[in-house]
């Protein structure tokens, strides 16, 4: 059966014309309100279609997981959807489906997040379900057991079949050894097995109104929405305990290699990285452009060399993970086992070329056009805008982060491009992870630095 949400989806897209370039993109007006308990509300009216999007962020996330209980926030996020208020898991899901709505809860390194989108006539239902999930979850023991088992089996299945999605967790764990950012955001097989329902109940005490950000975008009246949110969340008390403090990790010097043995693997997966930059870095526009040229699009330098020209891989990319403190600057790819050394050598040579030759004028202009063309579609819909408002509030940024983005991209100079290149490490300073058949890769791995070895069957991501 076609839901009301699907009926309006085409209307949403049609009613949100895409701007040609981001120079003219500006956030619509919105109101910011702080409730007595410290909760931050960001309310943006958008009356083109009868939909309302809600985005909630609660500070803490995986960083607040107790030591040895990594994955607690991720398990709690899944469990919050499995019944809340007077509804069990099936009734909670049915209430969402019957209204043609969407509601999801997740977690990442720094926050626990809830997102929802409903027809505007169902605004109160959306708020009630969201408040129930966050304040009055059922925390059913049977549902918890299923959620935890699925999480453990998901990691085991990825290790057994296609480790591509795990090369990032291995890379972060290897680079950030002993640092909070090195802890697995979704847990690992060891830590997940130790988490109990009581642990999640204890984690919930670290959530509260003073750590709450709620962004709402859509077809509503601001005064009315404030009253509804005040009634639903204004009584949520202060969170217990302090938020974890995260020191800035020094950049890696020299090379070290982690070889993760997957016996019989016909492909290898590799991650090359170092400490990057944080979300508030003033050089973000130049860094974004450099990443676009180097590994952020299909025609990037790294993908051109490893896929298009050499055929060594089906894909290679670079990325910058930005958090409250500097995250990672990394290269990832995969290739057939016997070509591992050739592929890593080519990736390193391409990184060397970036540092030595810089970026030509035509590529600088191409990157600007690409980034400016990609930006407007990211802010077309209510959920897009709600997510952006919540992100700005979370990192303490103002609307100029969006409103001036196009101008800042256009204004990046050749000198700023050159400075932006330095976000990527020198090839002599890298943490390297290689996943594959160690019996065929040990000699190759030794080329790149001292090697530490572990088995992919080990129930964790770091030795």
GROMACS .gro file of C-alpha atoms in nm:
model
  463
    1UNK     CA    1   0.000   0.000   0.000
    2UNK     CA    2   0.128   0.347  -0.085
    3UNK     CA    3   0.179   0.549   0.232
    4UNK     CA    4   0.106   0.922   0.264
    5UNK     CA    5   0.480   0.977   0.302
    6UNK     CA    6   0.552   0.820  -0.036
    7UNK     CA    7   0.270   1.012  -0.201
    8UNK     CA    8   0.427   1.338  -0.091
    9UNK     CA    9   0.788   1.242  -0.163
   10UNK     CA   10   0.771   1.341  -0.528
   11UNK     CA   11   0.609   1.668  -0.427
   12UNK     CA   12   0.893   1.738  -0.184
   13UNK     CA   13   1.151   1.693  -0.456
   14UNK     CA   14   0.958   1.891  -0.712
   15UNK     CA   15   0.898   2.177  -0.470
   16UNK     CA   16   1.267   2.210  -0.383
   17UNK     CA   17   1.440   2.349  -0.693
   18UNK     CA   18   1.813   2.283  -0.698
   19UNK     CA   19   2.032   2.590  -0.714
   20UNK     CA   20   2.303   2.568  -0.979
   21UNK     CA   21   2.579   2.662  -0.739
   22UNK     CA   22   2.615   2.694  -0.365
   23UNK     CA   23   2.704   3.066  -0.387
   24UNK     CA   24   2.336   3.149  -0.342
   25UNK     CA   25   2.253   2.892  -0.076
   26UNK     CA   26   2.147   3.036   0.258
   27UNK     CA   27   1.962   2.879   0.546
   28UNK     CA   28   1.603   2.998   0.579
   29UNK     CA   29   1.515   3.184   0.897
   30UNK     CA   30   1.484   2.977   1.211
   31UNK     CA   31   1.437   3.039   1.582
   32UNK     CA   32   1.668   2.918   1.857
   33UNK     CA   33   1.526   2.850   2.202
   34UNK     CA   34   1.688   2.717   2.519
   35UNK     CA   35   1.455   2.547   2.764
   36UNK     CA   36   1.497   2.579   3.140
   37UNK     CA   37   1.660   2.234   3.157
   38UNK     CA   38   1.924   2.336   2.902
   39UNK     CA   39   1.774   2.168   2.597
   40UNK     CA   40   1.839   2.357   2.274
   41UNK     CA   41   1.556   2.391   2.021
   42UNK     CA   42   1.606   2.501   1.661
   43UNK     CA   43   1.278   2.561   1.480
   44UNK     CA   44   1.250   2.634   1.106
   45UNK     CA   45   0.913   2.671   0.938
   46UNK     CA   46   0.894   2.526   0.586
   47UNK     CA   47   0.542   2.522   0.446
   48UNK     CA   48   0.594   2.399   0.090
   49UNK     CA   49   0.476   2.046   0.177
   50UNK     CA   50   0.281   1.910   0.478
   51UNK     CA   51   0.575   1.730   0.637
   52UNK     CA   52   0.773   1.780   0.955
   53UNK     CA   53   1.126   1.653   1.012
   54UNK     CA   54   1.284   1.619   1.355
   55UNK     CA   55   1.651   1.563   1.435
   56UNK     CA   56   1.769   1.498   1.791
   57UNK     CA   57   2.127   1.479   1.917
   58UNK     CA   58   2.235   1.385   2.266
   59UNK     CA   59   2.597   1.449   2.356
   60UNK     CA   60   2.799   1.147   2.461
   61UNK     CA   61   2.770   0.869   2.204
   62UNK     CA   62   3.029   0.595   2.196
   63UNK     CA   63   3.276   0.816   2.381
   64UNK     CA   64   3.057   0.771   2.689
   65UNK     CA   65   3.070   0.390   2.669
   66UNK     CA   66   3.225   0.246   2.987
   67UNK     CA   67   3.569   0.091   2.942
   68UNK     CA   68   3.529  -0.269   2.833
   69UNK     CA   69   3.165  -0.206   2.739
   70UNK     CA   70   3.227  -0.046   2.400
   71UNK     CA   71   2.914  -0.062   2.186
   72UNK     CA   72   2.680   0.031   2.472
   73UNK     CA   73   2.554   0.345   2.297
   74UNK     CA   74   2.501   0.155   1.972
   75UNK     CA   75   2.305  -0.120   2.147
   76UNK     CA   76   2.097   0.133   2.339
   77UNK     CA   77   2.012   0.318   2.018
   78UNK     CA   78   1.878  -0.003   1.865
   79UNK     CA   79   1.689  -0.094   2.181
   80UNK     CA   80   1.517   0.245   2.206
   81UNK     CA   81   1.320   0.152   1.892
   82UNK     CA   82   1.205  -0.178   2.040
   83UNK     CA   83   0.911  -0.053   2.241
   84UNK     CA   84   0.853   0.261   2.447
   85UNK     CA   85   0.583   0.423   2.654
   86UNK     CA   86   0.274   0.201   2.646
   87UNK     CA   87   0.376   0.031   2.321
   88UNK     CA   88   0.576  -0.289   2.286
   89UNK     CA   89   0.819  -0.333   1.996
   90UNK     CA   90   0.553  -0.441   1.746
   91UNK     CA   91   0.310  -0.168   1.851
   92UNK     CA   92   0.580   0.099   1.834
   93UNK     CA   93   0.673  -0.002   1.480
   94UNK     CA   94   0.306  -0.022   1.380
   95UNK     CA   95   0.238   0.330   1.509
   96UNK     CA   96   0.512   0.463   1.280
   97UNK     CA   97   0.406   0.258   0.978
   98UNK     CA   98   0.035   0.334   1.016
   99UNK     CA   99   0.109   0.706   0.995
  100UNK     CA  100   0.340   0.659   0.696
  101UNK     CA  101   0.620   0.807   0.902
  102UNK     CA  102   0.986   0.737   0.961
  103UNK     CA  103   1.169   0.718   1.292
  104UNK     CA  104   1.519   0.593   1.350
  105UNK     CA  105   1.765   0.597   1.638
  106UNK     CA  106   2.138   0.557   1.599
  107UNK     CA  107   2.467   0.648   1.759
  108UNK     CA  108   2.810   0.758   1.651
  109UNK     CA  109   3.134   0.846   1.820
  110UNK     CA  110   3.010   1.168   1.982
  111UNK     CA  111   2.633   1.147   2.007
  112UNK     CA  112   2.318   0.939   2.025
  113UNK     CA  113   2.079   1.053   1.751
  114UNK     CA  114   1.710   1.025   1.669
  115UNK     CA  115   1.559   1.133   1.338
  116UNK     CA  116   1.196   1.131   1.232
  117UNK     CA  117   0.971   1.257   0.953
  118UNK     CA  118   0.591   1.255   0.961
  119UNK     CA  119   0.302   1.433   0.796
  120UNK     CA  120   0.236   1.762   0.972
  121UNK     CA  121  -0.106   1.640   1.087
  122UNK     CA  122   0.080   1.373   1.286
  123UNK     CA  123   0.320   1.615   1.454
  124UNK     CA  124   0.206   1.522   1.804
  125UNK     CA  125   0.242   1.151   1.731
  126UNK     CA  126   0.597   1.210   1.608
  127UNK     CA  127   0.684   1.404   1.924
  128UNK     CA  128   0.517   1.148   2.151
  129UNK     CA  129   0.699   0.855   1.991
  130UNK     CA  130   1.031   1.038   2.004
  131UNK     CA  131   0.985   1.137   2.367
  132UNK     CA  132   0.876   0.785   2.459
  133UNK     CA  133   1.182   0.635   2.291
  134UNK     CA  134   1.422   0.869   2.469
  135UNK     CA  135   1.255   0.910   2.808
  136UNK     CA  136   1.037   0.601   2.851
  137UNK     CA  137   1.191   0.309   2.658
  138UNK     CA  138   1.062  -0.038   2.739
  139UNK     CA  139   1.415  -0.180   2.776
  140UNK     CA  140   1.277  -0.529   2.729
  141UNK     CA  141   1.518  -0.809   2.821
  142UNK     CA  142   1.413  -1.029   2.530
  143UNK     CA  143   1.455  -0.749   2.277
  144UNK     CA  144   1.793  -0.661   2.429
  145UNK     CA  145   1.918  -1.017   2.385
  146UNK     CA  146   1.817  -1.014   2.018
  147UNK     CA  147   1.973  -0.672   1.952
  148UNK     CA  148   2.303  -0.771   2.112
  149UNK     CA  149   2.321  -1.103   1.928
  150UNK     CA  150   2.252  -0.934   1.593
  151UNK     CA  151   2.527  -0.681   1.657
  152UNK     CA  152   2.781  -0.953   1.736
  153UNK     CA  153   2.677  -1.163   1.437
  154UNK     CA  154   2.693  -0.861   1.205
  155UNK     CA  155   3.060  -0.806   1.287
  156UNK     CA  156   3.138  -1.177   1.256
  157UNK     CA  157   2.961  -1.193   0.919
  158UNK     CA  158   3.156  -0.895   0.784
  159UNK     CA  159   3.484  -1.053   0.894
  160UNK     CA  160   3.384  -1.379   0.730
  161UNK     CA  161   3.262  -1.240   0.398
  162UNK     CA  162   3.360  -0.884   0.305
  163UNK     CA  163   3.578  -0.687   0.550
  164UNK     CA  164   3.558  -0.363   0.351
  165UNK     CA  165   3.324  -0.207   0.606
  166UNK     CA  166   3.563  -0.301   0.887
  167UNK     CA  167   3.886  -0.158   0.749
  168UNK     CA  168   3.789   0.180   0.897
  169UNK     CA  169   3.743   0.049   1.253
  170UNK     CA  170   4.071  -0.139   1.227
  171UNK     CA  171   4.242   0.174   1.096
  172UNK     CA  172   4.109   0.403   1.369
  173UNK     CA  173   4.192   0.149   1.639
  174UNK     CA  174   4.547   0.117   1.507
  175UNK     CA  175   4.606   0.491   1.463
  176UNK     CA  176   4.439   0.599   1.789
  177UNK     CA  177   4.579   0.329   2.017
  178UNK     CA  178   4.500   0.421   2.378
  179UNK     CA  179   4.299   0.727   2.269
  180UNK     CA  180   3.919   0.762   2.298
  181UNK     CA  181   3.884   0.791   1.920
  182UNK     CA  182   4.040   0.447   1.884
  183UNK     CA  183   3.754   0.275   2.066
  184UNK     CA  184   3.509   0.093   1.834
  185UNK     CA  185   3.194   0.304   1.809
  186UNK     CA  186   2.979  -0.004   1.750
  187UNK     CA  187   3.176  -0.224   1.988
  188UNK     CA  188   3.352  -0.546   1.901
  189UNK     CA  189   3.272  -0.910   1.964
  190UNK     CA  190   3.444  -0.905   2.302
  191UNK     CA  191   3.294  -0.585   2.441
  192UNK     CA  192   2.943  -0.646   2.308
  193UNK     CA  193   2.930  -0.985   2.476
  194UNK     CA  194   2.994  -0.822   2.814
  195UNK     CA  195   2.724  -0.553   2.787
  196UNK     CA  196   2.416  -0.624   2.999
  197UNK     CA  197   2.073  -0.468   3.011
  198UNK     CA  198   2.173  -0.314   3.345
  199UNK     CA  199   2.469  -0.150   3.168
  200UNK     CA  200   2.233   0.016   2.922
  201UNK     CA  201   2.007   0.131   3.205
  202UNK     CA  202   2.313   0.287   3.366
  203UNK     CA  203   2.412   0.450   3.035
  204UNK     CA  204   2.067   0.611   3.015
  205UNK     CA  205   2.143   0.810   3.330
  206UNK     CA  206   2.411   0.989   3.126
  207UNK     CA  207   2.142   1.126   2.894
  208UNK     CA  208   1.947   1.434   2.993
  209UNK     CA  209   1.790   1.761   2.892
  210UNK     CA  210   2.113   1.956   2.939
  211UNK     CA  211   2.274   1.746   2.663
  212UNK     CA  212   1.979   1.761   2.426
  213UNK     CA  213   1.956   1.934   2.087
  214UNK     CA  214   1.629   1.920   1.891
  215UNK     CA  215   1.598   2.061   1.539
  216UNK     CA  216   1.255   2.067   1.374
  217UNK     CA  217   1.192   2.175   1.015
  218UNK     CA  218   0.861   2.173   0.834
  219UNK     CA  219   0.496   2.268   0.821
  220UNK     CA  220   0.424   2.400   1.170
  221UNK     CA  221   0.382   2.722   1.364
  222UNK     CA  222   0.682   2.803   1.578
  223UNK     CA  223   0.492   2.908   1.890
  224UNK     CA  224   0.286   2.589   1.882
  225UNK     CA  225   0.591   2.368   1.826
  226UNK     CA  226   0.774   2.529   2.117
  227UNK     CA  227   0.484   2.445   2.346
  228UNK     CA  228   0.471   2.085   2.226
  229UNK     CA  229   0.844   2.031   2.271
  230UNK     CA  230   0.843   2.202   2.609
  231UNK     CA  231   0.567   1.969   2.724
  232UNK     CA  232   0.746   1.661   2.590
  233UNK     CA  233   1.108   1.733   2.685
  234UNK     CA  234   1.111   2.029   2.924
  235UNK     CA  235   1.088   1.804   3.229
  236UNK     CA  236   1.386   1.588   3.136
  237UNK     CA  237   1.636   1.634   3.417
  238UNK     CA  238   2.008   1.689   3.409
  239UNK     CA  239   2.233   1.406   3.294
  240UNK     CA  240   2.449   1.235   3.552
  241UNK     CA  241   2.826   1.234   3.531
  242UNK     CA  242   3.059   1.441   3.319
  243UNK     CA  243   3.101   1.414   2.946
  244UNK     CA  244   3.426   1.242   2.852
  245UNK     CA  245   3.719   1.469   2.780
  246UNK     CA  246   3.910   1.397   2.461
  247UNK     CA  247   4.270   1.512   2.424
  248UNK     CA  248   4.416   1.606   2.088
  249UNK     CA  249   4.627   1.318   1.959
  250UNK     CA  250   4.968   1.403   1.821
  251UNK     CA  251   5.021   1.318   1.457
  252UNK     CA  252   5.190   0.988   1.384
  253UNK     CA  253   5.560   1.001   1.301
  254UNK     CA  254   5.716   0.717   1.109
  255UNK     CA  255   5.531   0.414   0.984
  256UNK     CA  256   5.384   0.111   1.155
  257UNK     CA  257   5.182  -0.168   0.997
  258UNK     CA  258   4.900  -0.385   1.130
  259UNK     CA  259   4.854  -0.705   0.929
  260UNK     CA  260   4.516  -0.867   0.994
  261UNK     CA  261   4.529  -1.229   0.885
  262UNK     CA  262   4.229  -1.360   0.691
  263UNK     CA  263   4.344  -1.705   0.573
  264UNK     CA  264   4.239  -1.796   0.222
  265UNK     CA  265   4.137  -1.442   0.127
  266UNK     CA  266   4.178  -1.370  -0.244
  267UNK     CA  267   4.164  -0.994  -0.191
  268UNK     CA  268   4.339  -0.757   0.044
  269UNK     CA  269   4.200  -0.438   0.196
  270UNK     CA  270   4.423  -0.153   0.305
  271UNK     CA  271   4.395   0.170   0.505
  272UNK     CA  272   4.665   0.437   0.518
  273UNK     CA  273   4.613   0.725   0.758
  274UNK     CA  274   4.717   0.978   1.015
  275UNK     CA  275   4.556   1.238   1.241
  276UNK     CA  276   4.364   1.499   1.044
  277UNK     CA  277   4.160   1.805   1.144
  278UNK     CA  278   3.857   1.891   1.356
  279UNK     CA  279   3.512   2.011   1.247
  280UNK     CA  280   3.584   2.376   1.329
  281UNK     CA  281   3.913   2.403   1.139
  282UNK     CA  282   3.912   2.740   0.956
  283UNK     CA  283   4.082   2.583   0.654
  284UNK     CA  284   3.791   2.344   0.595
  285UNK     CA  285   3.698   2.487   0.251
  286UNK     CA  286   4.048   2.435   0.113
  287UNK     CA  287   4.074   2.093   0.275
  288UNK     CA  288   3.741   1.990   0.123
  289UNK     CA  289   3.860   2.095  -0.222
  290UNK     CA  290   4.190   1.912  -0.183
  291UNK     CA  291   4.012   1.596  -0.074
  292UNK     CA  292   3.781   1.623  -0.375
  293UNK     CA  293   4.078   1.633  -0.611
  294UNK     CA  294   4.280   1.368  -0.431
  295UNK     CA  295   4.021   1.103  -0.347
  296UNK     CA  296   3.672   1.244  -0.304
  297UNK     CA  297   3.518   1.174  -0.645
  298UNK     CA  298   3.532   0.914  -0.920
  299UNK     CA  299   3.782   1.114  -1.128
  300UNK     CA  300   4.005   1.183  -0.827
  301UNK     CA  301   4.379   1.127  -0.840
  302UNK     CA  302   4.376   0.813  -0.629
  303UNK     CA  303   4.081   0.647  -0.804
  304UNK     CA  304   4.218   0.739  -1.146
  305UNK     CA  305   4.548   0.568  -1.068
  306UNK     CA  306   4.422   0.258  -0.887
  307UNK     CA  307   4.104   0.192  -1.084
  308UNK     CA  308   4.079   0.379  -1.413
  309UNK     CA  309   4.439   0.356  -1.535
  310UNK     CA  310   4.583   0.046  -1.369
  311UNK     CA  311   4.273  -0.163  -1.302
  312UNK     CA  312   4.424  -0.269  -0.969
  313UNK     CA  313   4.106  -0.194  -0.776
  314UNK     CA  314   3.735  -0.142  -0.823
  315UNK     CA  315   3.761   0.169  -0.610
  316UNK     CA  316   3.998   0.387  -0.409
  317UNK     CA  317   3.916   0.695  -0.206
  318UNK     CA  318   4.041   0.940   0.052
  319UNK     CA  319   3.852   1.101   0.335
  320UNK     CA  320   3.864   1.338   0.630
  321UNK     CA  321   3.676   1.234   0.944
  322UNK     CA  322   3.616   1.551   1.147
  323UNK     CA  323   3.503   1.547   1.508
  324UNK     CA  324   3.522   1.784   1.805
  325UNK     CA  325   3.893   1.704   1.803
  326UNK     CA  326   4.101   1.608   1.498
  327UNK     CA  327   3.994   1.278   1.343
  328UNK     CA  328   4.152   1.092   1.054
  329UNK     CA  329   4.291   1.172   0.711
  330UNK     CA  330   4.295   0.841   0.527
  331UNK     CA  331   4.319   0.648   0.201
  332UNK     CA  332   4.132   0.320   0.154
  333UNK     CA  333   4.120   0.065  -0.124
  334UNK     CA  334   4.125  -0.307  -0.198
  335UNK     CA  335   4.285  -0.528  -0.460
  336UNK     CA  336   4.362  -0.890  -0.541
  337UNK     CA  337   4.610  -1.043  -0.298
  338UNK     CA  338   4.899  -1.075  -0.541
  339UNK     CA  339   4.871  -0.707  -0.639
  340UNK     CA  340   4.874  -0.569  -0.284
  341UNK     CA  341   5.226  -0.429  -0.294
  342UNK     CA  342   5.171  -0.275  -0.635
  343UNK     CA  343   4.848  -0.108  -0.523
  344UNK     CA  344   4.992   0.031  -0.199
  345UNK     CA  345   5.302   0.154  -0.383
  346UNK     CA  346   5.082   0.334  -0.634
  347UNK     CA  347   4.873   0.490  -0.357
  348UNK     CA  348   5.188   0.614  -0.185
  349UNK     CA  349   5.330   0.746  -0.512
  350UNK     CA  350   5.006   0.935  -0.577
  351UNK     CA  351   5.019   1.086  -0.228
  352UNK     CA  352   5.381   1.186  -0.289
  353UNK     CA  353   5.277   1.349  -0.617
  354UNK     CA  354   5.007   1.548  -0.438
  355UNK     CA  355   5.268   1.691  -0.199
  356UNK     CA  356   5.535   1.744  -0.464
  357UNK     CA  357   5.337   1.879  -0.758
  358UNK     CA  358   5.037   2.035  -0.587
  359UNK     CA  359   4.713   2.085  -0.776
  360UNK     CA  360   4.700   2.246  -1.120
  361UNK     CA  361   4.480   2.547  -1.191
  362UNK     CA  362   4.230   2.356  -1.404
  363UNK     CA  363   4.184   2.095  -1.132
  364UNK     CA  364   4.139   2.365  -0.868
  365UNK     CA  365   3.859   2.518  -1.070
  366UNK     CA  366   3.705   2.179  -1.143
  367UNK     CA  367   3.703   2.096  -0.771
  368UNK     CA  368   3.530   2.423  -0.687
  369UNK     CA  369   3.259   2.362  -0.944
  370UNK     CA  370   3.212   2.005  -0.824
  371UNK     CA  371   3.182   2.097  -0.456
  372UNK     CA  372   2.952   2.392  -0.526
  373UNK     CA  373   2.734   2.172  -0.744
  374UNK     CA  374   2.708   1.903  -0.477
  375UNK     CA  375   2.620   2.133  -0.189
  376UNK     CA  376   2.264   2.254  -0.270
  377UNK     CA  377   2.113   1.902  -0.298
  378UNK     CA  378   2.237   1.835   0.055
  379UNK     CA  379   2.004   2.105   0.189
  380UNK     CA  380   1.687   2.051  -0.012
  381UNK     CA  381   1.460   1.856   0.220
  382UNK     CA  382   1.333   1.898   0.573
  383UNK     CA  383   1.550   1.613   0.707
  384UNK     CA  384   1.856   1.765   0.535
  385UNK     CA  385   1.794   2.101   0.699
  386UNK     CA  386   1.713   1.956   1.041
  387UNK     CA  387   2.032   1.752   1.032
  388UNK     CA  388   2.236   2.060   0.941
  389UNK     CA  389   2.080   2.275   1.216
  390UNK     CA  390   2.153   2.005   1.473
  391UNK     CA  391   2.510   1.971   1.347
  392UNK     CA  392   2.573   2.345   1.374
  393UNK     CA  393   2.438   2.353   1.729
  394UNK     CA  394   2.636   2.045   1.828
  395UNK     CA  395   2.968   2.199   1.723
  396UNK     CA  396   2.884   2.553   1.830
  397UNK     CA  397   2.885   2.691   1.476
  398UNK     CA  398   2.662   2.970   1.347
  399UNK     CA  399   2.465   2.989   1.024
  400UNK     CA  400   2.756   3.146   0.836
  401UNK     CA  401   2.900   2.794   0.814
  402UNK     CA  402   2.630   2.738   0.550
  403UNK     CA  403   2.547   3.088   0.429
  404UNK     CA  404   2.908   3.180   0.348
  405UNK     CA  405   3.010   2.834   0.228
  406UNK     CA  406   2.983   2.904  -0.144
  407UNK     CA  407   3.169   3.232  -0.114
  408UNK     CA  408   3.443   3.069   0.094
  409UNK     CA  409   3.483   2.787  -0.159
  410UNK     CA  410   3.504   3.030  -0.450
  411UNK     CA  411   3.758   3.242  -0.263
  412UNK     CA  412   4.010   2.963  -0.191
  413UNK     CA  413   4.344   3.079  -0.330
  414UNK     CA  414   4.630   2.872  -0.474
  415UNK     CA  415   4.818   2.938  -0.149
  416UNK     CA  416   4.525   2.802   0.053
  417UNK     CA  417   4.512   2.495  -0.171
  418UNK     CA  418   4.880   2.438  -0.093
  419UNK     CA  419   4.811   2.470   0.279
  420UNK     CA  420   4.511   2.240   0.246
  421UNK     CA  421   4.731   1.967   0.100
  422UNK     CA  422   4.915   1.947   0.432
  423UNK     CA  423   4.608   1.789   0.593
  424UNK     CA  424   4.724   1.469   0.423
  425UNK     CA  425   5.029   1.309   0.582
  426UNK     CA  426   5.369   1.264   0.429
  427UNK     CA  427   5.413   0.909   0.303
  428UNK     CA  428   5.682   0.848   0.564
  429UNK     CA  429   5.433   0.915   0.848
  430UNK     CA  430   5.151   0.663   0.829
  431UNK     CA  431   4.958   0.409   1.029
  432UNK     CA  432   4.888   0.125   0.784
  433UNK     CA  433   4.637  -0.158   0.806
  434UNK     CA  434   4.634  -0.450   0.562
  435UNK     CA  435   4.363  -0.717   0.584
  436UNK     CA  436   4.423  -1.036   0.389
  437UNK     CA  437   4.597  -1.373   0.378
  438UNK     CA  438   4.902  -1.310   0.596
  439UNK     CA  439   5.089  -1.610   0.455
  440UNK     CA  440   5.098  -1.430   0.120
  441UNK     CA  441   5.134  -1.075   0.253
  442UNK     CA  442   5.397  -1.083   0.528
  443UNK     CA  443   5.690  -0.997   0.303
  444UNK     CA  444   5.491  -0.724   0.131
  445UNK     CA  445   5.384  -0.572   0.464
  446UNK     CA  446   5.745  -0.554   0.585
  447UNK     CA  447   5.825  -0.309   0.304
  448UNK     CA  448   5.618  -0.040   0.474
  449UNK     CA  449   5.739  -0.053   0.834
  450UNK     CA  450   5.749  -0.268   1.147
  451UNK     CA  451   5.462  -0.517   1.137
  452UNK     CA  452   5.225  -0.623   1.413
  453UNK     CA  453   5.001  -0.916   1.329
  454UNK     CA  454   4.660  -1.028   1.452
  455UNK     CA  455   4.392  -1.265   1.327
  456UNK     CA  456   4.064  -1.145   1.183
  457UNK     CA  457   3.898  -1.404   1.406
  458UNK     CA  458   4.030  -1.220   1.712
  459UNK     CA  459   3.719  -1.065   1.874
  460UNK     CA  460   3.851  -0.707   1.869
  461UNK     CA  461   3.994  -0.449   1.627
  462UNK     CA  462   4.333  -0.386   1.785
  463UNK     CA  463   4.613  -0.615   1.904
   0.00000   0.00000   0.00000
